[in-house]
Amino acid sequence: VEGNVNCRFENGEPVATRGIFRDITDRKRAEEEIRESEAKYRELSDSIDDIFFALDENLKYVYRNKAAEEITGIVSKDVIGKSPDDVFPDNKYTRRAMSVYRRVLKTKMSESFINKCMIKGRYSIFEFSVYPSKKGISIFIKDITKRKEAEESLRESEEVIRAQFRGIPVPTFTWQRAVKDFILIDYNDAAAMITKGKIVDSLGKKASEMYKDNPGIQRYMVRCLKKRAVIKKEMQYKYKTTKDV
């Protein structure tokens, strides 16, 4: 109950009292539910490994989870009430992030993007997911540095392997299994040379079409695939592209 009591005095003595009381049970229950909801929200956000923080309508920090502190090394109490561009260096990455934050705040449409951030003296790569909220925006940030480094390492390895494939001195063709057939998907430089460049016209063609006059070749291809072994066979073959034997 919430009340307000007034006394009336005459000659310095109280002669009457008036009080107004109202039931505030529902309001207190609602306030308690909000407090419990906020506590669960904070507990949940603090349990995730990714960075999470909330900005108000002026793009000022109002909340940061534990991961944000641990990953950046910046204590939340030192940034609450500040803008990200007050905390992080003024560079193209910070400006890009702030531009997206302003756009999401204006359009009320979520956005995702990949950006770099200077963290503890080195640049790391992060995936940002920005969502509009009632009083600002919420941002989830995932560190994808290791994934991007692995992708770059794989790309470099593939380039090396491809260069080696292109440089094999023997005409070499790459076929892809397609149900009961094979489709030509690649060839090396030696293959291009021996066919005088005309092999490019055969990309995407089926083995059954290219070797219809010599079906044994396709049988060897099937055997090679099934046994996962090298199949060697000498034969006389006329290239359809050049008519050379």
GROMACS .gro file of C-alpha atoms in nm:
model
  245
    1VAL     CA    1   0.000   0.000   0.000
    2GLU     CA    2   0.115   0.354  -0.076
    3GLY     CA    3  -0.027   0.637   0.132
    4ASN     CA    4  -0.020   1.012   0.191
    5VAL     CA    5  -0.129   1.151   0.531
    6ASN     CA    6  -0.200   1.519   0.618
    7CYS     CA    7  -0.279   1.668   0.959
    8ARG     CA    8  -0.483   1.983   1.034
    9PHE     CA    9  -0.374   2.191   1.330
   10GLU     CA   10  -0.560   2.458   1.536
   11ASN     CA   11  -0.375   2.660   1.792
   12GLY     CA   12  -0.077   2.433   1.747
   13GLU     CA   13  -0.274   2.120   1.824
   14PRO     CA   14  -0.372   1.848   1.572
   15VAL     CA   15  -0.748   1.839   1.531
   16ALA     CA   16  -0.792   1.627   1.218
   17THR     CA   17  -0.607   1.380   1.002
   18ARG     CA   18  -0.667   1.294   0.638
   19GLY     CA   19  -0.506   1.008   0.459
   20ILE     CA   20  -0.515   0.872   0.106
   21PHE     CA   21  -0.406   0.516   0.046
   22ARG     CA   22  -0.398   0.308  -0.271
   23ASP     CA   23  -0.318  -0.050  -0.355
   24ILE     CA   24   0.011  -0.069  -0.548
   25THR     CA   25   0.041  -0.445  -0.543
   26ASP     CA   26   0.016  -0.479  -0.922
   27ARG     CA   27   0.275  -0.205  -0.980
   28LYS     CA   28   0.521  -0.360  -0.736
   29ARG     CA   29   0.464  -0.703  -0.888
   30ALA     CA   30   0.531  -0.560  -1.235
   31GLU     CA   31   0.848  -0.386  -1.114
   32GLU     CA   32   0.970  -0.711  -0.959
   33GLU     CA   33   0.899  -0.901  -1.280
   34ILE     CA   34   1.097  -0.642  -1.475
   35ARG     CA   35   1.389  -0.671  -1.233
   36GLU     CA   36   1.384  -1.051  -1.260
   37SER     CA   37   1.361  -1.029  -1.640
   38GLU     CA   38   1.658  -0.791  -1.655
   39ALA     CA   39   1.858  -1.019  -1.423
   40LYS     CA   40   1.787  -1.322  -1.644
   41TYR     CA   41   1.873  -1.115  -1.954
   42ARG     CA   42   2.207  -1.012  -1.806
   43GLU     CA   43   2.280  -1.365  -1.684
   44LEU     CA   44   2.210  -1.502  -2.032
   45SER     CA   45   2.419  -1.240  -2.214
   46ASP     CA   46   2.708  -1.292  -1.971
   47SER     CA   47   2.702  -1.667  -2.037
   48ILE     CA   48   2.775  -1.640  -2.411
   49ASP     CA   49   3.128  -1.641  -2.551
   50ASP     CA   50   3.065  -1.372  -2.812
   51ILE     CA   51   3.070  -0.998  -2.755
   52PHE     CA   52   2.734  -0.839  -2.686
   53PHE     CA   53   2.654  -0.479  -2.606
   54ALA     CA   54   2.365  -0.235  -2.626
   55LEU     CA   55   2.367   0.130  -2.735
   56ASP     CA   56   2.097   0.387  -2.665
   57GLU     CA   57   1.935   0.622  -2.917
   58ASN     CA   58   2.246   0.846  -2.895
   59LEU     CA   59   2.473   0.547  -2.965
   60LYS     CA   60   2.609   0.548  -2.611
   61TYR     CA   61   2.694   0.227  -2.429
   62VAL     CA   62   2.427   0.119  -2.181
   63TYR     CA   63   2.538  -0.241  -2.138
   64ARG     CA   64   2.830  -0.473  -2.224
   65ASN     CA   65   2.859  -0.842  -2.135
   66LYS     CA   66   3.157  -1.015  -1.973
   67ALA     CA   67   3.290  -1.141  -2.307
   68ALA     CA   68   3.314  -0.779  -2.428
   69GLU     CA   69   3.537  -0.702  -2.131
   70GLU     CA   70   3.749  -1.015  -2.161
   71ILE     CA   71   3.806  -0.998  -2.536
   72THR     CA   72   3.872  -0.622  -2.561
   73GLY     CA   73   4.042  -0.581  -2.223
   74ILE     CA   74   3.822  -0.275  -2.163
   75VAL     CA   75   3.622  -0.264  -1.838
   76SER     CA   76   3.254  -0.181  -1.892
   77LYS     CA   77   3.238   0.083  -1.619
   78ASP     CA   78   3.496   0.284  -1.814
   79VAL     CA   79   3.282   0.302  -2.129
   80ILE     CA   80   2.920   0.315  -2.012
   81GLY     CA   81   2.780   0.648  -2.132
   82LYS     CA   82   3.043   0.677  -2.404
   83SER     CA   83   3.016   0.611  -2.777
   84PRO     CA   84   3.223   0.338  -2.950
   85ASP     CA   85   3.409   0.606  -3.147
   86ASP     CA   86   3.512   0.757  -2.811
   87VAL     CA   87   3.661   0.423  -2.707
   88PHE     CA   88   3.819   0.282  -3.024
   89PRO     CA   89   4.074   0.447  -3.261
   90ASP     CA   90   3.943   0.680  -3.531
   91ASN     CA   91   4.003   0.470  -3.843
   92LYS     CA   92   3.805   0.335  -4.139
   93TYR     CA   93   3.693   0.027  -3.944
   94THR     CA   94   3.549   0.227  -3.653
   95ARG     CA   95   3.385   0.472  -3.894
   96ARG     CA   96   3.232   0.186  -4.092
   97ALA     CA   97   3.084   0.031  -3.777
   98MET     CA   98   2.942   0.364  -3.661
   99SER     CA   99   2.789   0.419  -4.006
  100VAL     CA  100   2.605   0.085  -3.984
  101TYR     CA  101   2.493   0.159  -3.626
  102ARG     CA  102   2.340   0.490  -3.736
  103ARG     CA  103   2.168   0.328  -4.033
  104VAL     CA  104   2.013   0.049  -3.825
  105LEU     CA  105   1.902   0.305  -3.566
  106LYS     CA  106   1.733   0.507  -3.842
  107THR     CA  107   1.585   0.230  -4.058
  108LYS     CA  108   1.501  -0.017  -3.778
  109MET     CA  109   1.633  -0.291  -4.007
  110SER     CA  110   1.895  -0.539  -3.885
  111GLU     CA  111   2.228  -0.567  -4.068
  112SER     CA  112   2.533  -0.795  -4.063
  113PHE     CA  113   2.884  -0.719  -4.182
  114ILE     CA  114   3.247  -0.825  -4.137
  115ASN     CA  115   3.491  -0.573  -3.997
  116LYS     CA  116   3.834  -0.544  -3.838
  117CYS     CA  117   3.901  -0.407  -3.490
  118MET     CA  118   4.219  -0.321  -3.307
  119ILE     CA  119   4.212  -0.546  -3.001
  120LYS     CA  120   4.501  -0.555  -2.753
  121GLY     CA  121   4.746  -0.416  -3.006
  122ARG     CA  122   4.653  -0.629  -3.310
  123TYR     CA  123   4.379  -0.634  -3.570
  124SER     CA  124   4.125  -0.915  -3.544
  125ILE     CA  125   3.840  -0.998  -3.780
  126PHE     CA  126   3.486  -0.992  -3.645
  127GLU     CA  127   3.138  -1.066  -3.775
  128PHE     CA  128   2.890  -0.800  -3.659
  129SER     CA  129   2.515  -0.855  -3.628
  130VAL     CA  130   2.326  -0.534  -3.549
  131TYR     CA  131   1.961  -0.533  -3.440
  132PRO     CA  132   1.721  -0.246  -3.363
  133SER     CA  133   1.570  -0.232  -3.014
  134LYS     CA  134   1.306  -0.017  -2.844
  135LYS     CA  135   1.557   0.231  -2.705
  136GLY     CA  136   1.852   0.193  -2.942
  137ILE     CA  137   2.037  -0.100  -3.096
  138SER     CA  138   2.187  -0.432  -2.983
  139ILE     CA  139   2.508  -0.574  -3.129
  140PHE     CA  140   2.644  -0.929  -3.131
  141ILE     CA  141   3.007  -0.965  -3.242
  142LYS     CA  142   3.178  -1.297  -3.317
  143ASP     CA  143   3.556  -1.332  -3.351
  144ILE     CA  144   3.615  -1.510  -3.685
  145THR     CA  145   3.988  -1.437  -3.712
  146LYS     CA  146   4.093  -1.803  -3.695
  147ARG     CA  147   3.827  -1.904  -3.948
  148LYS     CA  148   3.935  -1.634  -4.192
  149GLU     CA  149   4.303  -1.726  -4.147
  150ALA     CA  150   4.216  -2.092  -4.214
  151GLU     CA  151   4.019  -1.993  -4.527
  152GLU     CA  152   4.312  -1.786  -4.651
  153SER     CA  153   4.556  -2.071  -4.583
  154LEU     CA  154   4.327  -2.311  -4.771
  155ARG     CA  155   4.298  -2.070  -5.062
  156GLU     CA  156   4.676  -2.040  -5.083
  157SER     CA  157   4.712  -2.419  -5.070
  158GLU     CA  158   4.456  -2.459  -5.347
  159GLU     CA  159   4.645  -2.207  -5.559
  160VAL     CA  160   4.968  -2.403  -5.510
  161ILE     CA  161   4.797  -2.732  -5.598
  162ARG     CA  162   4.633  -2.577  -5.902
  163ALA     CA  163   4.966  -2.436  -6.021
  164GLN     CA  164   5.119  -2.781  -5.985
  165PHE     CA  165   4.827  -2.933  -6.178
  166ARG     CA  166   4.862  -2.677  -6.456
  167GLY     CA  167   5.233  -2.751  -6.482
  168ILE     CA  168   5.212  -3.130  -6.518
  169PRO     CA  169   5.391  -3.204  -6.849
  170VAL     CA  170   5.141  -3.477  -6.947
  171PRO     CA  171   4.794  -3.379  -7.077
  172THR     CA  172   4.569  -3.414  -6.775
  173PHE     CA  173   4.191  -3.381  -6.749
  174THR     CA  174   3.962  -3.350  -6.445
  175TRP     CA  175   3.628  -3.528  -6.456
  176GLN     CA  176   3.334  -3.502  -6.217
  177ARG     CA  177   3.104  -3.795  -6.149
  178ALA     CA  178   2.749  -3.734  -6.273
  179VAL     CA  179   2.515  -4.028  -6.195
  180LYS     CA  180   2.642  -4.297  -6.435
  181ASP     CA  181   2.855  -4.063  -6.639
  182PHE     CA  182   3.142  -3.813  -6.602
  183ILE     CA  183   3.160  -3.446  -6.695
  184LEU     CA  184   3.480  -3.267  -6.799
  185ILE     CA  185   3.539  -2.976  -6.560
  186ASP     CA  186   3.907  -2.887  -6.601
  187TYR     CA  187   4.231  -2.952  -6.787
  188ASN     CA  188   4.596  -2.851  -6.759
  189ASP     CA  189   4.825  -2.651  -6.986
  190ALA     CA  190   4.964  -2.963  -7.159
  191ALA     CA  191   4.610  -3.067  -7.251
  192ALA     CA  192   4.540  -2.722  -7.392
  193MET     CA  193   4.860  -2.736  -7.594
  194ILE     CA  194   4.807  -3.082  -7.745
  195THR     CA  195   4.450  -2.993  -7.846
  196LYS     CA  196   4.562  -2.652  -7.975
  197GLY     CA  197   4.332  -2.482  -7.725
  198LYS     CA  198   4.019  -2.648  -7.858
  199ILE     CA  199   3.969  -2.853  -7.541
  200VAL     CA  200   3.793  -2.550  -7.391
  201ASP     CA  201   3.494  -2.629  -7.615
  202SER     CA  202   3.460  -2.969  -7.445
  203LEU     CA  203   3.419  -2.833  -7.091
  204GLY     CA  204   3.088  -2.952  -6.952
  205LYS     CA  205   3.059  -3.240  -7.195
  206LYS     CA  206   2.992  -3.598  -7.083
  207ALA     CA  207   3.247  -3.876  -7.115
  208SER     CA  208   2.987  -4.093  -7.289
  209GLU     CA  209   2.959  -3.827  -7.557
  210MET     CA  210   3.331  -3.764  -7.600
  211TYR     CA  211   3.427  -4.132  -7.595
  212LYS     CA  212   3.126  -4.287  -7.766
  213ASP     CA  213   3.359  -4.446  -8.022
  214ASN     CA  214   3.575  -4.591  -7.745
  215PRO     CA  215   3.350  -4.681  -7.446
  216GLY     CA  216   3.638  -4.869  -7.286
  217ILE     CA  217   3.784  -4.538  -7.168
  218GLN     CA  218   3.474  -4.465  -6.960
  219ARG     CA  219   3.488  -4.816  -6.811
  220TYR     CA  220   3.845  -4.747  -6.699
  221MET     CA  221   3.729  -4.423  -6.540
  222VAL     CA  222   3.457  -4.610  -6.346
  223ARG     CA  223   3.707  -4.872  -6.232
  224CYS     CA  224   3.953  -4.605  -6.122
  225LEU     CA  225   3.683  -4.433  -5.914
  226LYS     CA  226   3.558  -4.753  -5.753
  227LYS     CA  227   3.901  -4.893  -5.668
  228ARG     CA  228   4.052  -4.554  -5.579
  229ALA     CA  229   4.358  -4.667  -5.769
  230VAL     CA  230   4.562  -4.569  -6.073
  231ILE     CA  231   4.455  -4.751  -6.390
  232LYS     CA  232   4.718  -4.763  -6.666
  233LYS     CA  233   4.630  -4.854  -7.022
  234GLU     CA  234   4.812  -4.792  -7.349
  235MET     CA  235   4.600  -4.731  -7.657
  236GLN     CA  236   4.587  -4.536  -7.980
  237TYR     CA  237   4.343  -4.243  -7.955
  238LYS     CA  238   4.240  -3.976  -8.201
  239TYR     CA  239   4.165  -3.638  -8.045
  240LYS     CA  240   3.826  -3.517  -8.165
  241THR     CA  241   3.935  -3.158  -8.129
  242THR     CA  242   4.235  -3.184  -8.364
  243LYS     CA  243   4.188  -3.524  -8.534
  244ASP     CA  244   4.549  -3.600  -8.435
  245VAL     CA  245   4.640  -3.952  -8.318
   0.00000   0.00000   0.00000
